[in-house]
mmCIF file of C-alpha atoms in Angstrom:
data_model
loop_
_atom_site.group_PDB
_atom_site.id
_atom_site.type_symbol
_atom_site.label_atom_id
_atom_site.label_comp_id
_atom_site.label_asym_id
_atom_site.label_seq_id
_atom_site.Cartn_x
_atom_site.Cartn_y
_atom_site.Cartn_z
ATOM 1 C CA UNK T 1 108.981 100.835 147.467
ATOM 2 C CA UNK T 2 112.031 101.034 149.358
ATOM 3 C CA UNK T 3 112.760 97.319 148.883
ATOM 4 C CA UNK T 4 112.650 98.179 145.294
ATOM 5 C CA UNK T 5 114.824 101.325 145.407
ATOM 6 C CA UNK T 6 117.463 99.137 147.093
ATOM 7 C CA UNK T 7 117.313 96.404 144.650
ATOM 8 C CA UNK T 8 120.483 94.666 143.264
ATOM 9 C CA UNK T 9 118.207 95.117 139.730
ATOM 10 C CA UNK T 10 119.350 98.575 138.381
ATOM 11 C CA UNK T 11 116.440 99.246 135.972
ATOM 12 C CA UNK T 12 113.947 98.148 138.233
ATOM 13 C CA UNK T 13 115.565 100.676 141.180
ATOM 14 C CA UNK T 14 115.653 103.479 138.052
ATOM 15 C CA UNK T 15 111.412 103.113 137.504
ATOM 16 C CA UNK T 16 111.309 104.650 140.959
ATOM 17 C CA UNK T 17 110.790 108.287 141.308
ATOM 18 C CA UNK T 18 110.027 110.630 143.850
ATOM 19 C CA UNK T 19 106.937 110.778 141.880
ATOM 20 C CA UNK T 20 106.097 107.029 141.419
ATOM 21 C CA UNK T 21 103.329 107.435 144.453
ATOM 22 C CA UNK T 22 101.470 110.299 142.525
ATOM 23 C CA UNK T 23 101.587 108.623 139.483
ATOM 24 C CA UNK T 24 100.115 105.090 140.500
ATOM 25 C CA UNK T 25 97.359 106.793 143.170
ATOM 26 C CA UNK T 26 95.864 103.672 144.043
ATOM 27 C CA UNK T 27 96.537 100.317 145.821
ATOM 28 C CA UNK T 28 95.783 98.370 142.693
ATOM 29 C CA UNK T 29 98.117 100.659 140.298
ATOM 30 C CA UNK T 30 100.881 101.037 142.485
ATOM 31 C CA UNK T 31 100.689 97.139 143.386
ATOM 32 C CA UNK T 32 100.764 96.695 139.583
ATOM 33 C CA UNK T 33 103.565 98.854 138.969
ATOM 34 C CA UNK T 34 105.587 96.920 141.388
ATOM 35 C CA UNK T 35 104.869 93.659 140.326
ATOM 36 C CA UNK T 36 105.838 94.986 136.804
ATOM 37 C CA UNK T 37 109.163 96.483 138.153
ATOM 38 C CA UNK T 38 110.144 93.277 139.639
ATOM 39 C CA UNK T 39 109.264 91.088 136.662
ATOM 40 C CA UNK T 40 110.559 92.947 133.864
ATOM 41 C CA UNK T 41 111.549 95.934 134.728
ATOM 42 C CA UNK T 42 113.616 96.659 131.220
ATOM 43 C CA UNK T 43 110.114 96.324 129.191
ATOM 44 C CA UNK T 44 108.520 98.541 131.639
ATOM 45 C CA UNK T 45 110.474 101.213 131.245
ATOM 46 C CA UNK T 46 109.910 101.427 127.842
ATOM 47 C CA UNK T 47 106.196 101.285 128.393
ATOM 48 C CA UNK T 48 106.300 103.698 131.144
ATOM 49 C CA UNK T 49 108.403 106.252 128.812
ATOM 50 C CA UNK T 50 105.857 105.505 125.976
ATOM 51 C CA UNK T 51 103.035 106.205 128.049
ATOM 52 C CA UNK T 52 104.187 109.174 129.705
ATOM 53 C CA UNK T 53 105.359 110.951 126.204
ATOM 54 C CA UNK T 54 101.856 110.032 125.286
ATOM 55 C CA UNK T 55 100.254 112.010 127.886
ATOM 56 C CA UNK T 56 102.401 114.764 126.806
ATOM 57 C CA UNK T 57 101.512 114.586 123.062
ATOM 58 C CA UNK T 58 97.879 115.026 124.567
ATOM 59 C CA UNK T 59 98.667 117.580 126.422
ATOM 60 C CA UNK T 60 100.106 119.488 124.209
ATOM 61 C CA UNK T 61 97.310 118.764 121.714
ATOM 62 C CA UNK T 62 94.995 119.986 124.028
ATOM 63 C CA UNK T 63 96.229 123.198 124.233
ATOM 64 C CA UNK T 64 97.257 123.995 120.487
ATOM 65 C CA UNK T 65 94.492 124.200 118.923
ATOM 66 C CA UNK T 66 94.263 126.128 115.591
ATOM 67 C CA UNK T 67 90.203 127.376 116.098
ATOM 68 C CA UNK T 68 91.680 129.771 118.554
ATOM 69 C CA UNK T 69 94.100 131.753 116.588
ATOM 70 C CA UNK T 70 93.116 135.232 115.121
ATOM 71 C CA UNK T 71 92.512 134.847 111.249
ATOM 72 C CA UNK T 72 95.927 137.425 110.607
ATOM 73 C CA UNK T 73 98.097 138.805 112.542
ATOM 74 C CA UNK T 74 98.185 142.617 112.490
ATOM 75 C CA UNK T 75 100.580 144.570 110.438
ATOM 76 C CA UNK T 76 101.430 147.822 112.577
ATOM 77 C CA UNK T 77 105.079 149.281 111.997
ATOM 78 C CA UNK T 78 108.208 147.953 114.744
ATOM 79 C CA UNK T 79 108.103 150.525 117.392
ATOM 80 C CA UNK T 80 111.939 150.554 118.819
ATOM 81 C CA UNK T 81 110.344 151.325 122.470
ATOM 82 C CA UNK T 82 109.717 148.471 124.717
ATOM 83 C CA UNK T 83 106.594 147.722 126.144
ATOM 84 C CA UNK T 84 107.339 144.843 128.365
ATOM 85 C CA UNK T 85 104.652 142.477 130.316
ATOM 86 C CA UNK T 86 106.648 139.643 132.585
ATOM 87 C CA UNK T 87 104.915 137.250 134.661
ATOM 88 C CA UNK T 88 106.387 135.663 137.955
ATOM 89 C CA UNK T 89 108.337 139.132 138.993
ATOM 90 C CA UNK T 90 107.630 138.338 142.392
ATOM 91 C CA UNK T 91 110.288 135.032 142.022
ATOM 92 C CA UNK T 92 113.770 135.213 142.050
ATOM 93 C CA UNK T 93 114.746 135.262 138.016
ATOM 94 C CA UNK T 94 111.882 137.123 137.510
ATOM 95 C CA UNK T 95 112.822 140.064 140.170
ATOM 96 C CA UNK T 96 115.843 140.600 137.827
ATOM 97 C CA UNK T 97 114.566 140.555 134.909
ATOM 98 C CA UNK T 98 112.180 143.745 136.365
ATOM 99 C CA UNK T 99 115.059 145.213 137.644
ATOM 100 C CA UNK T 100 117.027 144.688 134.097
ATOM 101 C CA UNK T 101 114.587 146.254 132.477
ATOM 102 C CA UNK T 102 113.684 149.505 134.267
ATOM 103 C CA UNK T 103 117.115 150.128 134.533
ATOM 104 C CA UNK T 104 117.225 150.746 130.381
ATOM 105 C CA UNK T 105 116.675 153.698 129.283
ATOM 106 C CA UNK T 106 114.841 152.340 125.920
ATOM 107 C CA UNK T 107 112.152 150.622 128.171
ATOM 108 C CA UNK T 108 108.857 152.596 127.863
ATOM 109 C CA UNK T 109 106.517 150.340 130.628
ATOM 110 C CA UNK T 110 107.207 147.074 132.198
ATOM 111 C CA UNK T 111 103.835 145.571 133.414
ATOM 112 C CA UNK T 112 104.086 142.844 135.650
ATOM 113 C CA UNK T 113 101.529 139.464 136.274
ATOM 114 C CA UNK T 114 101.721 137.551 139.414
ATOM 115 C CA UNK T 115 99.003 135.617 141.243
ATOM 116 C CA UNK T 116 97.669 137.204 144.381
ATOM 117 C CA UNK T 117 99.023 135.680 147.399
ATOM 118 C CA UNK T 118 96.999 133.232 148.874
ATOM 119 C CA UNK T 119 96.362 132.293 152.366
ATOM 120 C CA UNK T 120 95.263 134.333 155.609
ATOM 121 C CA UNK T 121 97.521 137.091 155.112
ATOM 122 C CA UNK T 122 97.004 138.617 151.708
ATOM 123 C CA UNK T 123 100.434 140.197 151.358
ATOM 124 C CA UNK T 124 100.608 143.806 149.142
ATOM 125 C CA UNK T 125 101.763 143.318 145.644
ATOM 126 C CA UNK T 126 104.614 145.953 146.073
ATOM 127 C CA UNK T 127 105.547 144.434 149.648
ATOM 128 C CA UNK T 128 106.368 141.136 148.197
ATOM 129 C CA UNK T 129 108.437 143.260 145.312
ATOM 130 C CA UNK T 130 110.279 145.036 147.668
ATOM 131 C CA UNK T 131 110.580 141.823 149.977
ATOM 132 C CA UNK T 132 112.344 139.606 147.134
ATOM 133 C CA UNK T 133 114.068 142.960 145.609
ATOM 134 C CA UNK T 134 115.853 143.356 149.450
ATOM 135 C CA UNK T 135 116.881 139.386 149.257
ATOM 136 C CA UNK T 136 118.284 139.648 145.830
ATOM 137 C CA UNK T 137 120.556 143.366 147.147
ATOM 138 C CA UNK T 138 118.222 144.876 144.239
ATOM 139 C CA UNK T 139 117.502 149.079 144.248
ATOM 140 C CA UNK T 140 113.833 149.043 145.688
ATOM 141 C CA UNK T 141 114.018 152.544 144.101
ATOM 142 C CA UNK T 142 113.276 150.886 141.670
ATOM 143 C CA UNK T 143 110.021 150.048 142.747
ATOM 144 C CA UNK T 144 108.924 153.638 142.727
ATOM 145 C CA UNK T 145 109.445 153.966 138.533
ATOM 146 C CA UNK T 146 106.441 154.945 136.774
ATOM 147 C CA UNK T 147 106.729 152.944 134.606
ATOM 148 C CA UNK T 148 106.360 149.920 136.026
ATOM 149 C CA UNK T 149 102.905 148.496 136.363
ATOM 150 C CA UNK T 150 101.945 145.737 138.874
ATOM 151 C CA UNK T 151 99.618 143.669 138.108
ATOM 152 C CA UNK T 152 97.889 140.921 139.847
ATOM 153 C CA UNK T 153 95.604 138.157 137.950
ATOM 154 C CA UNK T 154 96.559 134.212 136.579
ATOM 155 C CA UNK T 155 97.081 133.560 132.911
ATOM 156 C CA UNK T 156 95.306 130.293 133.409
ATOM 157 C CA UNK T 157 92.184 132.522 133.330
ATOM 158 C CA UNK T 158 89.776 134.406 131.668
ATOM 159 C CA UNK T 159 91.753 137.754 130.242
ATOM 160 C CA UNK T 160 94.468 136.539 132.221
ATOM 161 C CA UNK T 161 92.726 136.748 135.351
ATOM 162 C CA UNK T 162 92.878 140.782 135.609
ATOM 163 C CA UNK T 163 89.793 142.389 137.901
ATOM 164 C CA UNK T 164 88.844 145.532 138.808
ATOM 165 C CA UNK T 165 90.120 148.501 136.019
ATOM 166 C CA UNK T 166 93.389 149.712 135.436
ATOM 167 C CA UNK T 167 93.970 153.760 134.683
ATOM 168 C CA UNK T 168 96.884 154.197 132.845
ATOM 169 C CA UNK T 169 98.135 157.265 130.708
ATOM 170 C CA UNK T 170 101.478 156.467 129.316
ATOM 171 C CA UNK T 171 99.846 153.663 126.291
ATOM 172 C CA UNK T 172 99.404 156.741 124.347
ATOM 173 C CA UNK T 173 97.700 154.279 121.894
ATOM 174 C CA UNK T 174 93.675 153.876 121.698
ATOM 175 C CA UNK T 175 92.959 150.098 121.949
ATOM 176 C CA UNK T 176 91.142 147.998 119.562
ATOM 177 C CA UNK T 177 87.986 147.292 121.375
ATOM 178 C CA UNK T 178 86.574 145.342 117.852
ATOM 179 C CA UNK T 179 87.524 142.322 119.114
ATOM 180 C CA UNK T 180 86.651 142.032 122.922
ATOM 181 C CA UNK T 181 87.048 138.275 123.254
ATOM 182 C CA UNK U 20 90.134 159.238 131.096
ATOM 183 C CA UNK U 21 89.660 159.342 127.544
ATOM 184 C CA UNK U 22 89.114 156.069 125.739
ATOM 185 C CA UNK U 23 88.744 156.169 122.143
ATOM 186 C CA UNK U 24 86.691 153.024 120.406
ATOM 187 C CA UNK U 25 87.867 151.672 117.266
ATOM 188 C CA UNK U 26 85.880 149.452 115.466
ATOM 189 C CA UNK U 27 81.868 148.859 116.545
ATOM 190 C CA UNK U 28 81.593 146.918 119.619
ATOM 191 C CA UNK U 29 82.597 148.124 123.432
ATOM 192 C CA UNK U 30 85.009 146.222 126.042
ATOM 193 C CA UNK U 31 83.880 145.225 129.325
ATOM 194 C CA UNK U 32 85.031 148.465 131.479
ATOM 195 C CA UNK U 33 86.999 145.654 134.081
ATOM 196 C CA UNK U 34 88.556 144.485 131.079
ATOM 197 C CA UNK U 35 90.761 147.932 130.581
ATOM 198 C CA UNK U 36 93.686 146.952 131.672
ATOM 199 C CA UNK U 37 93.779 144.163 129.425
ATOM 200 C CA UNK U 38 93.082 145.742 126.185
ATOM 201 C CA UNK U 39 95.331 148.208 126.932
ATOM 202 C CA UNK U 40 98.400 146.055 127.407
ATOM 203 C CA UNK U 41 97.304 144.021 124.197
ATOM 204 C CA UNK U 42 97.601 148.146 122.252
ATOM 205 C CA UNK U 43 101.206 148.113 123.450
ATOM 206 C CA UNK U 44 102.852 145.034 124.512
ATOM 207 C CA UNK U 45 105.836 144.131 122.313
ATOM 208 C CA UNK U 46 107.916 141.936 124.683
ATOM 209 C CA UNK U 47 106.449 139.138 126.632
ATOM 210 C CA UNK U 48 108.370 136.907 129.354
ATOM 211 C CA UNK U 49 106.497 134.095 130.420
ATOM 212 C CA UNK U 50 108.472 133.139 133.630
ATOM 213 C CA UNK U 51 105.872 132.319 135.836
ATOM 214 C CA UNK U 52 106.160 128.651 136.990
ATOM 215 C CA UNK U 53 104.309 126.042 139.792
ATOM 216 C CA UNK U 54 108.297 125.313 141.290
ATOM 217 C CA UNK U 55 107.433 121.111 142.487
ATOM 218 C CA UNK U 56 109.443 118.326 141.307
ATOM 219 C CA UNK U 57 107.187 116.087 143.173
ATOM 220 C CA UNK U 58 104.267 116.224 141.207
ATOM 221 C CA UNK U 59 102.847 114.424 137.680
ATOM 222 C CA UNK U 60 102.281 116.660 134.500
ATOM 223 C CA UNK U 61 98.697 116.894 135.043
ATOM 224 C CA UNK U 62 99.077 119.130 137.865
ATOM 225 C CA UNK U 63 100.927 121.846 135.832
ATOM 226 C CA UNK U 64 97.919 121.781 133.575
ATOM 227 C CA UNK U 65 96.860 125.351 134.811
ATOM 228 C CA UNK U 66 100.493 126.807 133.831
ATOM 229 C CA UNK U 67 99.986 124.833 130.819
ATOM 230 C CA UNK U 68 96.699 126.583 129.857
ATOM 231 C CA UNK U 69 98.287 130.357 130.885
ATOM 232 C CA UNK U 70 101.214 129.432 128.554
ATOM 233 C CA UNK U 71 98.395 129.566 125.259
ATOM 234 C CA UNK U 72 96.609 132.727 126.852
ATOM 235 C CA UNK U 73 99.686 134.728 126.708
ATOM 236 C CA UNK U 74 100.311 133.386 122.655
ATOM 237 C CA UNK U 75 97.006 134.213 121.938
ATOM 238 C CA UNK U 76 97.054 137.384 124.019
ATOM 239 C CA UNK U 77 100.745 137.821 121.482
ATOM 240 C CA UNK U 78 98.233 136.920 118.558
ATOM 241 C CA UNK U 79 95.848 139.805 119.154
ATOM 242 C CA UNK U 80 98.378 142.301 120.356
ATOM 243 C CA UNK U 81 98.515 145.570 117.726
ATOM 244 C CA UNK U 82 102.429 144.418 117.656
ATOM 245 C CA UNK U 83 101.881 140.870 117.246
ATOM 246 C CA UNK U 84 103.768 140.749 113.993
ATOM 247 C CA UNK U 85 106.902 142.068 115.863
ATOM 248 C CA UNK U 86 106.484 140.865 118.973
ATOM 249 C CA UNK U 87 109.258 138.927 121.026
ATOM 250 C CA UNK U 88 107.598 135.885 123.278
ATOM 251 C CA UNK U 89 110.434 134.400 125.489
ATOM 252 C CA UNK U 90 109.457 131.723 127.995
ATOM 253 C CA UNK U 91 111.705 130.569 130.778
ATOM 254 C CA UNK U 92 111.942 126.630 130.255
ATOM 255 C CA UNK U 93 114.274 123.947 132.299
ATOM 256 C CA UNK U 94 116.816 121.731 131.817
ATOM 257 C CA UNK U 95 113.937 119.469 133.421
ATOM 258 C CA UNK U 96 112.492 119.901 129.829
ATOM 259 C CA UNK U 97 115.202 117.133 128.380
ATOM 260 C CA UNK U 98 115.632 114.742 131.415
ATOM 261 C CA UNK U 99 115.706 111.816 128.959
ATOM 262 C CA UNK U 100 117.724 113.214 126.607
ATOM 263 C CA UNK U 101 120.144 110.483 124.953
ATOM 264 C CA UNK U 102 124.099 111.667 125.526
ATOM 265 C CA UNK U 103 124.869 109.916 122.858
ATOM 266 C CA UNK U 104 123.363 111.740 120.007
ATOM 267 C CA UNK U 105 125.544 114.921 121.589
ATOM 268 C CA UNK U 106 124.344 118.064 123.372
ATOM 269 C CA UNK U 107 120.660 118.230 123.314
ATOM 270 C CA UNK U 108 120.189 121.135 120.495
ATOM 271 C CA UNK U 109 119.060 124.622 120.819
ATOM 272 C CA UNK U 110 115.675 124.743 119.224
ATOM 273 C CA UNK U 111 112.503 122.646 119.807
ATOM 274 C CA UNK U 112 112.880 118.699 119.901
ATOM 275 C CA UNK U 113 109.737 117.235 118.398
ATOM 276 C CA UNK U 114 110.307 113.325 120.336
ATOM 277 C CA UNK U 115 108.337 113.693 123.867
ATOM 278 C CA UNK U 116 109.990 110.716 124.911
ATOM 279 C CA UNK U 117 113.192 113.130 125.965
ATOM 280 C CA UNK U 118 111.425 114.732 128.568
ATOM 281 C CA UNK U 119 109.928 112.189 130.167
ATOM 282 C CA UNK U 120 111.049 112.521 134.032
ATOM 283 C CA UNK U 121 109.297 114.308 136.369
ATOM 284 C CA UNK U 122 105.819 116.521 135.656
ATOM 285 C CA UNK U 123 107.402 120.137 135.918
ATOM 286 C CA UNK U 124 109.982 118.960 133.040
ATOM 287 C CA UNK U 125 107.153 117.288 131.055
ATOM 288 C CA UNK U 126 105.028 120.722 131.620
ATOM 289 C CA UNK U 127 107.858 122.876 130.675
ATOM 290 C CA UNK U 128 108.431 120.770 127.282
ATOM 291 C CA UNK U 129 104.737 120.443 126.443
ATOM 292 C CA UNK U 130 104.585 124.382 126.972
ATOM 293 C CA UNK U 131 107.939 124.588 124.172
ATOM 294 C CA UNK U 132 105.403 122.724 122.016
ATOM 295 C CA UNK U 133 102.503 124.607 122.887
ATOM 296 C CA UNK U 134 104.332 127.954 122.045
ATOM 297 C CA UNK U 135 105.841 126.738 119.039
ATOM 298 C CA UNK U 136 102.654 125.526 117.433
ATOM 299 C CA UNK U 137 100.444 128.715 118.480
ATOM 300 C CA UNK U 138 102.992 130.877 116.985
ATOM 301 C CA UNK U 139 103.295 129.616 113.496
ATOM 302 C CA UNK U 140 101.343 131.549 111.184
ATOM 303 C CA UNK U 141 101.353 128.616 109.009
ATOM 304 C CA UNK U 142 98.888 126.772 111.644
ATOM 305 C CA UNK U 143 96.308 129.222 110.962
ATOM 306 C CA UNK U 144 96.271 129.314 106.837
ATOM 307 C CA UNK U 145 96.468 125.145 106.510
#
């Protein structure tokens, strides 16, 4: 692979990535690949790039479905109050954008989603807050506001991964259990 | 506390907190990412799949017709983008061939797509 990086031949030094080895994960692929790179590496480019915006296109079909969408959307009045849910909060755009909002006066609740951290020590939800808040020379006062809501779960899952049952007071609004999907 | 049931059937009591972000949610920032260049698009299939929860969880908010969904792409999203057409443009680019590079570009595109197509309310009346 180095050899080929190296190479005098510009397209066929282009076809390698840092991500060529994932991508061709055995012997006989990334021999193939290779072979193809030295050959004619001009035609496959063009295949690679076809072939890799095809397993987008799949991707993407995958996960747009129509079945899943609610027959109409609802047709409640604008509120001007912000209810706002972020997810990665615990990251370093996403520690600003908390601190952003709670520091606006027309910002009812921010609720926050983050994964639980993983590993042998399970590190507090608020510690790692506070921990990224102090490395960004954010107000961990911050922290302390009501209305912020920290929540850990994974949008990948089931009701977005959330366990266990969350009391809160300040959604004045009763919530529509007629659809409980 | 008080919960008051609309309509005839009853939520899951673990499934509170849920339902009652979906009654008052109007802003959603999806900014939660798998941060890897090294890896192929397949492996960002989980962000991917959170990407549609959160439309649909936009779809069946009580503000959904108002609601704001922002999601935090990458420049990673337009890696093949062709300089010679001019800057790449500021709204959805339908050829998949521009962000072929590296998987956490291709993910980040495929969720633009994703988003896009979940959030049309033409997609549900065709």
């Amino acid at each position: 692979m180095g050899a080929l990086q190296a190479s005098e031949s510009p397209s066929a030094s282009r076809l390698v990535t840092p991500s060529t080895i994932y991508e061709h994960s055995t012997v006989a692929k990334l021999a193939s690949f290779v072979v193809g790179a030295v050959v004619n590496p001009d035609r496959l480019e063009s295949v690679t790039v076809t072939s890799r915006a095809d397993e987008i296109e799949k991707m993407i079909k995958k996960y747009s479905s129509a079945e899943r969408l609610p027959p109409a959307l609802s047709t409640v009045a604008d509120t001007t109050e912000v209810v706002v849910l972020i997810t990665g909060t615990t990251g370093n755009l996403g520690a600003q954008l908390v601190d952003v909002f709670l520091r606006d006066g027309r910002v009812k609740k921010v609720y926050t989603l983050n994964r639980p951290s993983g590993g042998e020590k399970k590190k507090d939800i608020k510690a790692r807050h506070a921990e990224r808040f102090v490395d960004k020379g954010l107000d961990v006062v911050l922290l302390l506001d009501e209305r912020l809501v920290l929540l850990e779960g994974d949008a990948s899952g089931d009701h977005l991964g959330l366990s266990g049952e969350v009391y809160e007071e300040v959604c004045a609004y009763p919530f529509f259990g007629g659809d409980n999907r | 506390m008080h919960i008051l049931f609309l309509g005839g059937t009853i939520a899951k009591k673990t499934h509170v907190g849920f339902f009652q972000m979906r009654s008052c949610v109007n802003v959603i920032i999806h900014n939660a990412w798998r941060l890897d260049f090294n890896l192929s698009l397949s492996s960002f299939e989980s962000n991917i799949r959170g990407t549609s929860h959160l439309v649909e969880f936009a779809r069946n908010a009580r503000y959904a017709s108002s609601l704001k969904f922002l999601f935090t792409s990458s420049v990673t999203s337009a890696s093949s983008w062709d300089q010679s057409k001019g800057s790449y443009p500021e709204d959805v680019v339908l050829d998949a061939g521009y962000a072929v590079g590296n998987g956490y570009g291709e993910s980040k595109y495929v969720a633009e797509r994703v988003s896009t197509l979940l959030s049309k309310k033409e997609a549900i009346e065709g």
